Coordinates of C-alpha atoms in Angstrom, one line a residue:
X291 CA 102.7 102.8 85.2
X292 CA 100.1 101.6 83.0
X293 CA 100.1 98.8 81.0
X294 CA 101.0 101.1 77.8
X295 CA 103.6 102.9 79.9
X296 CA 107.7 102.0 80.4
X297 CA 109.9 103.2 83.3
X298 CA 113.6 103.0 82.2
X299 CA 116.2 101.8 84.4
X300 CA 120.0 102.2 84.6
X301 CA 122.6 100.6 86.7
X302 CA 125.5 102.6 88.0
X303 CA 128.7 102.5 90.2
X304 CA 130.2 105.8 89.8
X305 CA 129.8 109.1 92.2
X306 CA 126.4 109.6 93.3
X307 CA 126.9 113.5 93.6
X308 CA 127.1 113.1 89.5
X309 CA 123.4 111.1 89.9
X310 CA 121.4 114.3 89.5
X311 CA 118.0 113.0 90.3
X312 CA 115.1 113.9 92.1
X313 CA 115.1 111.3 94.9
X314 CA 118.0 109.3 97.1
X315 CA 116.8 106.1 98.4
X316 CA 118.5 104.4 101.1
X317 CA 117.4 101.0 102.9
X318 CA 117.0 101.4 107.1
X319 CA 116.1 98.3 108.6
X320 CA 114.2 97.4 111.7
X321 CA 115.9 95.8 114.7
X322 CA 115.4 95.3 118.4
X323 CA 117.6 97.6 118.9
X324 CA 115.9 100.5 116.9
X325 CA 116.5 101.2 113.2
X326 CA 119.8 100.7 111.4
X327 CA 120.8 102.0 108.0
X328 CA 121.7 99.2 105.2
X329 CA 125.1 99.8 103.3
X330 CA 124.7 102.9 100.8
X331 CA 127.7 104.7 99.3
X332 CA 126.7 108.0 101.7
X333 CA 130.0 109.9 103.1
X334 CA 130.7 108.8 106.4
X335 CA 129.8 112.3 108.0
X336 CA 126.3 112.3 106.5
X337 CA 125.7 108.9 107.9
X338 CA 126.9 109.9 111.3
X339 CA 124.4 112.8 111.0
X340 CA 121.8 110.9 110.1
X341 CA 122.0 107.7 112.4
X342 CA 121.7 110.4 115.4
X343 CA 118.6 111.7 113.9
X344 CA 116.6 108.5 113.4
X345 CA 114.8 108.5 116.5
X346 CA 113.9 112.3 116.5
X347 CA 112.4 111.9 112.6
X348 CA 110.2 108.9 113.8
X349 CA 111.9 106.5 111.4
X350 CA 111.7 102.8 112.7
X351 CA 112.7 100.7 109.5
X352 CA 109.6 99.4 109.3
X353 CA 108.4 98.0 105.9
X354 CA 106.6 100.6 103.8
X355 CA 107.4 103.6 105.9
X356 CA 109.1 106.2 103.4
X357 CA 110.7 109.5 105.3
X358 CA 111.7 112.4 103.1
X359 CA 114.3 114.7 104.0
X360 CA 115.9 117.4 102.2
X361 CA 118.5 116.5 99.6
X362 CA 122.2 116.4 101.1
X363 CA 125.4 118.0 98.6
X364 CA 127.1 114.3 98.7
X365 CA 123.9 113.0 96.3
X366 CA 123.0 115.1 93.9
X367 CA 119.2 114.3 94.6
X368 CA 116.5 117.2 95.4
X369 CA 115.2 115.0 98.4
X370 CA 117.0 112.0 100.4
X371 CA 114.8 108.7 100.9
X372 CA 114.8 107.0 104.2
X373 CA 112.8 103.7 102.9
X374 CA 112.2 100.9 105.7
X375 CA 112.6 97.6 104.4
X376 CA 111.5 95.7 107.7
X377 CA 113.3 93.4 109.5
X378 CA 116.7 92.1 108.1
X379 CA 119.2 89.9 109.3
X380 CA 122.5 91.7 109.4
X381 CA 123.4 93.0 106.1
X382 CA 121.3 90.6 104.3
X383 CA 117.9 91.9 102.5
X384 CA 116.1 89.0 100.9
X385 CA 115.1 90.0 97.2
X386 CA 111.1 90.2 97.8
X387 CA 112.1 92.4 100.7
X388 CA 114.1 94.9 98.1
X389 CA 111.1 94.2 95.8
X390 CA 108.6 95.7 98.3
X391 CA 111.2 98.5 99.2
X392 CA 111.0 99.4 95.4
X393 CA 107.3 99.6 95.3
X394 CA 106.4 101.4 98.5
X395 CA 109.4 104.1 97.7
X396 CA 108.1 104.7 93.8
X397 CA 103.9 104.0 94.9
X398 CA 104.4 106.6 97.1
X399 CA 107.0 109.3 95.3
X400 CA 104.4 109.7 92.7
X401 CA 104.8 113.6 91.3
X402 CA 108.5 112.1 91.3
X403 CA 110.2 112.0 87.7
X404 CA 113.7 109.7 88.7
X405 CA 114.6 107.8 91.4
X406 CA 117.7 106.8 92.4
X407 CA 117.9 104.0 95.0
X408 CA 121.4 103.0 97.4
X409 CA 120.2 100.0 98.8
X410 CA 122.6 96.5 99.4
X411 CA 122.5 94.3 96.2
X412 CA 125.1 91.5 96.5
X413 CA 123.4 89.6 93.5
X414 CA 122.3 90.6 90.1
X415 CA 118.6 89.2 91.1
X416 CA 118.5 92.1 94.1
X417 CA 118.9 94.3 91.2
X418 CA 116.6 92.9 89.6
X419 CA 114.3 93.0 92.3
X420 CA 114.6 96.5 92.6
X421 CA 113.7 97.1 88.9
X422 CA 110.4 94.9 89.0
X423 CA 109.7 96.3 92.7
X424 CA 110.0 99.7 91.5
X425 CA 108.5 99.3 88.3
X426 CA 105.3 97.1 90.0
X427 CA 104.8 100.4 92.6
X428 CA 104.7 103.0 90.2
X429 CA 101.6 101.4 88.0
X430 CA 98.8 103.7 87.7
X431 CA 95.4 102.4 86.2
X432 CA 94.3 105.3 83.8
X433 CA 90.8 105.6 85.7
X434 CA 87.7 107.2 83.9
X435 CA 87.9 110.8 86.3
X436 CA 87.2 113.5 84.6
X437 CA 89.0 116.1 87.0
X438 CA 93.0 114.7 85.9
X439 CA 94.2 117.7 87.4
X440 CA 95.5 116.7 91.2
X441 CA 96.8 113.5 89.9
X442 CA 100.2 113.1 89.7
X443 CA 102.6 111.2 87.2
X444 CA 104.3 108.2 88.3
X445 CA 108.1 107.8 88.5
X446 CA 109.4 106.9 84.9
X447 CA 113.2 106.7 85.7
X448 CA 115.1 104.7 87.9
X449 CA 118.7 104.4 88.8
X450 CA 120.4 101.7 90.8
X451 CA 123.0 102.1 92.2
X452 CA 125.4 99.0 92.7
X453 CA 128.7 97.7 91.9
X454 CA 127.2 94.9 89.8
X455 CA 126.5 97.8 87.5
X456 CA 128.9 96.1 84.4
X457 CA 128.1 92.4 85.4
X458 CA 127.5 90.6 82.1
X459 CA 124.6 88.9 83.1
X460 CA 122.4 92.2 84.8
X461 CA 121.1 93.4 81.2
X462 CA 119.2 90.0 80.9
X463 CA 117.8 90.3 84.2
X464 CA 116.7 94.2 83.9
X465 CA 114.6 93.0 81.0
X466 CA 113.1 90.3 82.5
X467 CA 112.2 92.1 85.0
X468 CA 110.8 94.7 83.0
X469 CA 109.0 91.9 80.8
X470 CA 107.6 90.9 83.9
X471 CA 106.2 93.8 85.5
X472 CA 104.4 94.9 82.5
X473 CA 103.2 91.6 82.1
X474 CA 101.6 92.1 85.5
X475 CA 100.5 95.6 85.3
X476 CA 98.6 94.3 81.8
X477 CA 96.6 91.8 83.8
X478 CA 96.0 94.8 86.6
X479 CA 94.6 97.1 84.3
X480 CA 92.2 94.2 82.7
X481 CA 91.5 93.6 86.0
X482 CA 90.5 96.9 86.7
X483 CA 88.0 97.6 83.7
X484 CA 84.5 98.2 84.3
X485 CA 82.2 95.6 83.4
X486 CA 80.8 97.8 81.1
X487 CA 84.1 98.6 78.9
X488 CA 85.2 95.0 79.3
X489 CA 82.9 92.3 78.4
X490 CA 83.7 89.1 76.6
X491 CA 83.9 90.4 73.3
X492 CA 86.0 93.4 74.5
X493 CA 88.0 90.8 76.7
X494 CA 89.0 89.1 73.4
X495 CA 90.4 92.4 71.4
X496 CA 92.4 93.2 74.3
X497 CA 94.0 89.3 73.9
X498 CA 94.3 90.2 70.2
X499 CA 95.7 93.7 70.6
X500 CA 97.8 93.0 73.9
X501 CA 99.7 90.2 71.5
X502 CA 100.7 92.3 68.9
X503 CA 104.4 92.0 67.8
X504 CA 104.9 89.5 69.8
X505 CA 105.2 85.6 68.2
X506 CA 101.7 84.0 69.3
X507 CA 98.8 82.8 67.6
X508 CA 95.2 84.3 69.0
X509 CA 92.1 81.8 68.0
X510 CA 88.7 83.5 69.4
X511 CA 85.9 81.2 69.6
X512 CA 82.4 83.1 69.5
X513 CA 79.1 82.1 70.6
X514 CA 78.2 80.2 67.3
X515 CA 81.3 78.2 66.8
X516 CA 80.8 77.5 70.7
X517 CA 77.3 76.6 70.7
X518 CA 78.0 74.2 67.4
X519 CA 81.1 72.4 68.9
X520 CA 79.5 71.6 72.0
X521 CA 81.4 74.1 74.8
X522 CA 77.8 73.6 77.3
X523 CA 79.8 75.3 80.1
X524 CA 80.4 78.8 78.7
X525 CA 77.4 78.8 76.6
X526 CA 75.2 77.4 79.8
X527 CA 76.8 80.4 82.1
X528 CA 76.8 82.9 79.1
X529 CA 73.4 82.5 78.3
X530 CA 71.6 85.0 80.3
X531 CA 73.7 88.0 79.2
X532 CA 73.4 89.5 76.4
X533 CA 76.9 89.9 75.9
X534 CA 77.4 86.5 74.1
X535 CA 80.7 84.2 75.9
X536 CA 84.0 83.4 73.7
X537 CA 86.7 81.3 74.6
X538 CA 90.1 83.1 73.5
X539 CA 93.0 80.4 72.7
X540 CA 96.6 81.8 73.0
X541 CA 99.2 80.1 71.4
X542 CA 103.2 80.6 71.7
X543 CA 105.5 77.8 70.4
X544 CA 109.5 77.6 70.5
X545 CA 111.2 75.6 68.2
X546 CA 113.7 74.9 71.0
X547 CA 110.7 73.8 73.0
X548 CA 111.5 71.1 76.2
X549 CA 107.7 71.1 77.2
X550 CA 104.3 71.8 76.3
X551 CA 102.6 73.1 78.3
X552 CA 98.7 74.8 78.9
X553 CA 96.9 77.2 81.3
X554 CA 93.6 77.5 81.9
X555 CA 91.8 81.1 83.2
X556 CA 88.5 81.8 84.3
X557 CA 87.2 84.9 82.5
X558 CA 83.6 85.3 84.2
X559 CA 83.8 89.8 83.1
X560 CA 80.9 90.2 85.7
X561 CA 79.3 87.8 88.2
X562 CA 75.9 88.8 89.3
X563 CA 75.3 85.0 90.4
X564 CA 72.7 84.1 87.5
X565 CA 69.8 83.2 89.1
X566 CA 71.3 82.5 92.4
X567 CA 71.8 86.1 92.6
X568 CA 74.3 87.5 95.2
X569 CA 73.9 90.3 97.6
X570 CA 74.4 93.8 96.0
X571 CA 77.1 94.2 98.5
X572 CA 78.6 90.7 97.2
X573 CA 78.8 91.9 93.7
X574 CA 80.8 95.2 94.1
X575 CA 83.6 93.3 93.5
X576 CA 83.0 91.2 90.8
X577 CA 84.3 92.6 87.6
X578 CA 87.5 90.9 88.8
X579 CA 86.1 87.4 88.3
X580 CA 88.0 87.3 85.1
X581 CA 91.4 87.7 87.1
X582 CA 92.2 84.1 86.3
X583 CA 91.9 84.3 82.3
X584 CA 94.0 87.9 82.7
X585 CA 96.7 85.9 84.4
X586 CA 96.9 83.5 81.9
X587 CA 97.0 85.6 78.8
X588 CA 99.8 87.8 80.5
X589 CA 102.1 85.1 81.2
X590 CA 101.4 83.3 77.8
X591 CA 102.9 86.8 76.4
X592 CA 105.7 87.0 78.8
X593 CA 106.7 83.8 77.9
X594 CA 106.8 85.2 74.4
X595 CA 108.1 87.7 75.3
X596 CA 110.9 86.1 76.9
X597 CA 111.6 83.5 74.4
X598 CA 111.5 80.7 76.5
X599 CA 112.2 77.6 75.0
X600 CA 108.7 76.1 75.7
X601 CA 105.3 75.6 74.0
X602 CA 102.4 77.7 76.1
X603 CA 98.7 77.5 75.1
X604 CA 96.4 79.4 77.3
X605 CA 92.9 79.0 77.0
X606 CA 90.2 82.0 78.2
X607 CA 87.3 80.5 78.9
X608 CA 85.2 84.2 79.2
X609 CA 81.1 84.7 79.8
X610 CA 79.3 87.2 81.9
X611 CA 76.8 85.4 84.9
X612 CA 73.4 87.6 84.7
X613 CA 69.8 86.7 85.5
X614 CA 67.2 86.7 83.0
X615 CA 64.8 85.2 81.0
X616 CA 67.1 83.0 79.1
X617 CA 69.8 82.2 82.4
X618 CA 70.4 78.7 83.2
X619 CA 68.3 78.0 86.7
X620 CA 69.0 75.6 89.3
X621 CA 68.1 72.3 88.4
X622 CA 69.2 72.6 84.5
X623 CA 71.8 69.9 82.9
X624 CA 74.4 71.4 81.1
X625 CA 76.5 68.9 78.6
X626 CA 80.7 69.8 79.0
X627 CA 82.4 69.5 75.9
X628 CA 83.3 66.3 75.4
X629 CA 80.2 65.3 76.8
X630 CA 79.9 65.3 80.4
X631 CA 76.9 66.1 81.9
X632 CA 76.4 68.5 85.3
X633 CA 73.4 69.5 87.1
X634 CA 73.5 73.2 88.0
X635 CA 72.3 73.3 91.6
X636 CA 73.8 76.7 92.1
X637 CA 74.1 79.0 89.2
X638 CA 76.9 81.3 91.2
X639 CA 79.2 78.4 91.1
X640 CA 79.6 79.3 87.7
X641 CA 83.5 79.1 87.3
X642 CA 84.0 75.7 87.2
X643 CA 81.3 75.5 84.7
X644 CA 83.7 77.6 82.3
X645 CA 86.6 75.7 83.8
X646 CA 85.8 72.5 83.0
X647 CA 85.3 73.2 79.2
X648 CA 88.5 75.0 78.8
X649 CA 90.0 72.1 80.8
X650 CA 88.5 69.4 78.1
X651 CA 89.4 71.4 75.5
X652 CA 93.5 71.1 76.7
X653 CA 93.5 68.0 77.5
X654 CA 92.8 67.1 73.9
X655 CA 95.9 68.6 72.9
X656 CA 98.1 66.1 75.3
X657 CA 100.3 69.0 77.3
X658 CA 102.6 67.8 79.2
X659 CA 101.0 69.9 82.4
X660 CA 97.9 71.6 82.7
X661 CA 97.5 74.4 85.2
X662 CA 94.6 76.3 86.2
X663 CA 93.8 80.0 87.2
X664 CA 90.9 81.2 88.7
X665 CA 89.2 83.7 91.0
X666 CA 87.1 80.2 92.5
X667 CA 85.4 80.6 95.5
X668 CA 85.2 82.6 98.6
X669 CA 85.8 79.4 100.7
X670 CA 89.5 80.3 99.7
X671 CA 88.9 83.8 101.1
X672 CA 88.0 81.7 104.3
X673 CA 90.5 79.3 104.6
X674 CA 93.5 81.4 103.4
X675 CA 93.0 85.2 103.8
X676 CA 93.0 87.7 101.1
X677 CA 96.5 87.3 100.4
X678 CA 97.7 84.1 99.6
X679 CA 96.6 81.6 96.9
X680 CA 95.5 78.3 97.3
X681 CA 97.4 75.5 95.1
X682 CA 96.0 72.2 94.6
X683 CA 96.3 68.9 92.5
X684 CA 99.3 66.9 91.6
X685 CA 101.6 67.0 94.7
X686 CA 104.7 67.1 91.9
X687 CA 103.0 70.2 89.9
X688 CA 101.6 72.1 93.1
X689 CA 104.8 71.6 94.6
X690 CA 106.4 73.2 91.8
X691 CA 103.9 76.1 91.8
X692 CA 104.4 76.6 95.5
X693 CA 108.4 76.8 95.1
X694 CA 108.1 79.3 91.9
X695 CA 105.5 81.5 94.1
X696 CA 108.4 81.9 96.9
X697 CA 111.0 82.5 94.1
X698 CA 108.6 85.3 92.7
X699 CA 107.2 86.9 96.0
X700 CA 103.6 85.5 95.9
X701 CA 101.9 84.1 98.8
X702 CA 100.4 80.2 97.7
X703 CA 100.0 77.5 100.2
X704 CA 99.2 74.0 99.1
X705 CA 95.6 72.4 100.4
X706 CA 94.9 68.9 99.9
X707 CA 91.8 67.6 97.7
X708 CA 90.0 64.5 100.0
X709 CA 88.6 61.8 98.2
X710 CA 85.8 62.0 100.6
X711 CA 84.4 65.3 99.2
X712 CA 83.9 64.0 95.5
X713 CA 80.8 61.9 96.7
X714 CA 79.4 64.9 97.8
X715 CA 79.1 66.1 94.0
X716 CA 77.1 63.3 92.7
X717 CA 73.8 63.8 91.1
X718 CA 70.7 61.7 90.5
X719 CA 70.2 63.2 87.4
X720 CA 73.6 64.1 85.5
X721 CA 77.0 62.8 86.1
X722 CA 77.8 65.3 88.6
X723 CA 76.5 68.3 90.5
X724 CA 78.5 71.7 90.4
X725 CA 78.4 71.7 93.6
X726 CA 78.9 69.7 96.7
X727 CA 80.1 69.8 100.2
X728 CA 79.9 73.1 101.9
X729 CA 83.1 72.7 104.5
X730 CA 86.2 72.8 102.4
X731 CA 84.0 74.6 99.4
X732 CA 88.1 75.2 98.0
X733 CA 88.6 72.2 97.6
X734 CA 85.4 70.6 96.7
X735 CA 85.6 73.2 93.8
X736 CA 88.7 71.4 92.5
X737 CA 87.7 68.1 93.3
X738 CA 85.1 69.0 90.7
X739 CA 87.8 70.8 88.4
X740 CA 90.0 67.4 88.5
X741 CA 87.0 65.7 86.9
X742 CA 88.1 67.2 83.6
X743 CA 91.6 66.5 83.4
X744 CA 91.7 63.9 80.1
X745 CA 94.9 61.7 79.6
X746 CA 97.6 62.2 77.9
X747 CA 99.0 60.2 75.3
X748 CA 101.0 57.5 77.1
X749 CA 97.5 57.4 78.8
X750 CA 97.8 58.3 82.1
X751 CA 95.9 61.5 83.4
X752 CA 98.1 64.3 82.4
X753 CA 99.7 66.4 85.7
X754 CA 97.7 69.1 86.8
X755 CA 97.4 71.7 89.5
X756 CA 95.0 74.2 90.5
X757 CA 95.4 77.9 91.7
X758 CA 92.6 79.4 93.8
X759 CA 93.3 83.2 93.7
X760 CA 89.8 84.5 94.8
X761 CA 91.4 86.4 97.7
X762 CA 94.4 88.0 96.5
X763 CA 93.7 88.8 93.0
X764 CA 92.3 91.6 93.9
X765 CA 93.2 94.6 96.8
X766 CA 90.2 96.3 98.6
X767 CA 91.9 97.7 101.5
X768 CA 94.9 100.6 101.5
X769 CA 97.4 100.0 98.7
X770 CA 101.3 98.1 100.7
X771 CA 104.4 97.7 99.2
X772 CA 104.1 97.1 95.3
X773 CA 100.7 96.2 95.4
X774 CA 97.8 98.9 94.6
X775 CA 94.6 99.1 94.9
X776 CA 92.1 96.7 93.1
X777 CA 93.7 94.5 90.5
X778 CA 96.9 93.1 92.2
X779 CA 98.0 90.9 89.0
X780 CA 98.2 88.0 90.9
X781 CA 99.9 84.4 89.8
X782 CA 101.8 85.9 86.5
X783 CA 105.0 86.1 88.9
X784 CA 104.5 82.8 89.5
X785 CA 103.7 81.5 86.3
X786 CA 106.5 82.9 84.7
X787 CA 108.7 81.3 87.8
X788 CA 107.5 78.1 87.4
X789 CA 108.2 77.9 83.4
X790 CA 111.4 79.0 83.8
X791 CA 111.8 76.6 86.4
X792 CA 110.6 73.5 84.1
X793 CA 113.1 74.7 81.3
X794 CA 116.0 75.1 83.7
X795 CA 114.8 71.3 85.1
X796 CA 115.4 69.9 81.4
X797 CA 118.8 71.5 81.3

């Protein structure tokens, strides 16, 4: 699926042999005593059959693993499915294990039109799982190759199969989860643009056009309006391009709203490293260094989406980071909006340069949270692999992040922010330094984030929490589970988890 692109879904609990589809999928487990096959509605014959043949088709239940076999007369399916789902206790599948199931079956049945899956749901949110899961693995980007021919369609229909199929609450949670998953297949495909097609300007049509129909209010800030109000972050790191920076402001508000509430992306398009140029082999990567201000946007338009009874303000704070004759150097002061000052000692820490502007900028509007995305640093690469996120700030709000993560399926682990490190920032010629100790860059990066969090009207600093996705935001190995290659669409599962989570708190 692209971002453009739909997948429909239908729920049933009638005879699969009526099902006509192209593909069965049923769930086989892993276990120490070899692999087992998960409920499915199958004839007891066929699943005699095929339990004795498990061992000679190499099928272990092992997660991603997807066996074909040629369609039975009990299904009504061209091809039968043997999709491992990893190891399971008993019965019991957890939902992010039905999500990857999903994923891995329609990532790898592409050339497949509909899918039928006869996996265990004892709860409408396995259903659902199975929806975003399947819908997350069929995602396509639409590349720039000019030879289309030998690529093949994704899967744009999915049945599930499940005797939840008339439960009152399932059509709700099918379009969440469709909500959802396009929400993160958006943020994959922005992800995924060359630098060349998607520059700040480009960035913010793709806010403007991405939001239409949907209730939200798009505000783009361009380099003059920047440069007169005073944003020194974004103009400072955009100034060497000559694709001028913008800061794109997305606004949703409910007039049922229990909280206000503002995220913060960093939308660096490309990141050469200024004048502290990286390695060519360091900057491969780097058109996903606005995989932070993607997030951000996505959710804010979920939310919308959604109709969540919240206000949302998200705040893309977007510049490209090139060398030239008019790039900030090391040793230049830059003024934040709002008027803190910052030496540049490293023109490749340019995030938080961006960061700290947006971060002024919604403070001023008293949320009651603040929470920021970015692709930060590689110390969080380091310290936590290229899968899971770093969370930090707030214990209440990174708490709250790291227990929507596990409700969405995203890999965040907390890190702590030492007071120690924020000596290690101070300048002797500007407030601070953009950057500071070396050991623990992570969290010296959002020691120095922290610095901009304003207060909020019954003035004490307003809760705030930090999300380093460097790492997992984007895939350069082998595509797993619902996850491709490149963009991955990371934190908008999360974000999405953790506002429904503050509106079901105020209940």
């Amino acid at each position: 699926m692209s971002a453009k692109e739909t997948i429909s879904f239908r729920v049933i609990n009638t005879d699969l042999a009526k099902a006509t589809s192209d593909a069965l999928v049923i769930a086989v487990a892993k276990s120490a005593d070899g692999p087992v096959i998960l409920d499915t509605p199958l004839s007891p014959a066929t699943l005699t059959s095929l339990k004795a043949s498990l061992s000679a088709l190499g099928v272990t239940g092992a997660a991603d693993q997807i066996v074909r076999l040629p369609g039975l007369p009990d299904t009504g399916a061209k091809i039968l499915v043997l999709a491992g789902v990893g190891p399971a206790k008993g019965a019991t599948v957890s939902e992010e294990a039905l999500r990857r199931l999903a994923g891995a079956t329609t990532r790898q049945l592409a050339g497949t039109n509909h899918v039928v899956f006869a996996v265990p749901t004892t709860a409408v949110t396995h259903v659902a799982a199975l929806a975003e899961g399947a819908a997350l693995g069929a995602y396509q980007y639409a590349s720039m190759h000019t030879n289309t021919a030998a690529k093949q369609a994704p899967v744009s229909k999915v049945t599930i199969y499940s005797t939840l199929a008339k439960d009152p609450e399932l059509a709700a949670a099918l379009e969440r989860a469709s909500v959802v998953a396009k929400a993160v297949n958006a943020t994959r495909t922005l992800v995924n643009e060359p630098p060349s097609k998607l520059f700040p300007a480009t960035f913010a049509d793709a806010a403007r056009e991405l939001s239409k129909g949907l209730p939200v209010k798009v505000t783009v800030f361009d380099e003059k309006k920047l440069l007169k109000d005073g944003w020194g972050g974004i103009m400072g790191v955009g100034q060497g391009s000559s694709r001028p920076p913008r800061m794109v402001k997305v606004e949703y508000k409910s007039e049922r709203a229990v909280a206000s509430l503002a995220l913060v992306g960093k939308g660096i398009t490309f990141d050469s490293g200024g004048i502290s140029i990286k390695p060519g082999a360091g900057m491969v990567t780097m058109k996903c260094d606005m995989a932070g201000a993607a997030a951000v946007l996505n959710t804010v338009l979920a939310v919308a989406a959604l109709g969540l009874p919240v206000n949302v303000t998200g705040w893309l704070c977007i510049a490209e980071n090139m060398p030239s004759g008019t790039a900030i150097r090391p040793s230049d002061v830059l003024t934040i909006l709002g008027g803190k000052t910052v030496e540049v000692l490293n023109t490749d820490a340019e995030g938080r340069l961006v960061m700290a502007d947006g971060l002024v900028a919604a403070s001023a509007e008293f949320p009651d949270v603040i929470i920021d995305v970015a692709t930060l640093t590689g110390a969080q690469v380091v310290a936590l692999g290229h899968r899971t996120a770093g969370v930090m700030g707030d214990e209440g709000v990174s708490a709250a992040l790291k227990a929507a993560a596990d409700r969405a399926g995203e890999l965040v682990w907390p890190m702590p922010l030492p007071e120690e490190l924020r000596p290690s920032l101070d300048s002797p010629v500007a407030d601070m330094a953009n950057i500071g100790e070396r050991m623990g860059g992570m969290m010296t990066a959002a020691v120095f984030l922290q610095e901009f969090i304003g207060k909020g009207k019954d003035g004490e600093t307003i809760p705030w929490a930090h999300l380093d996705i460097a790492g997992p935001a984007f895939n350069e190995g082998a595509p797993y589970g619902y996850t491709p290659k490149q963009g991955t669409g990371m934190a908008v599962r999360t974000l999405v988890s953790y506002v429904e989570d503050v509106v079901a708190r105020s209940a």
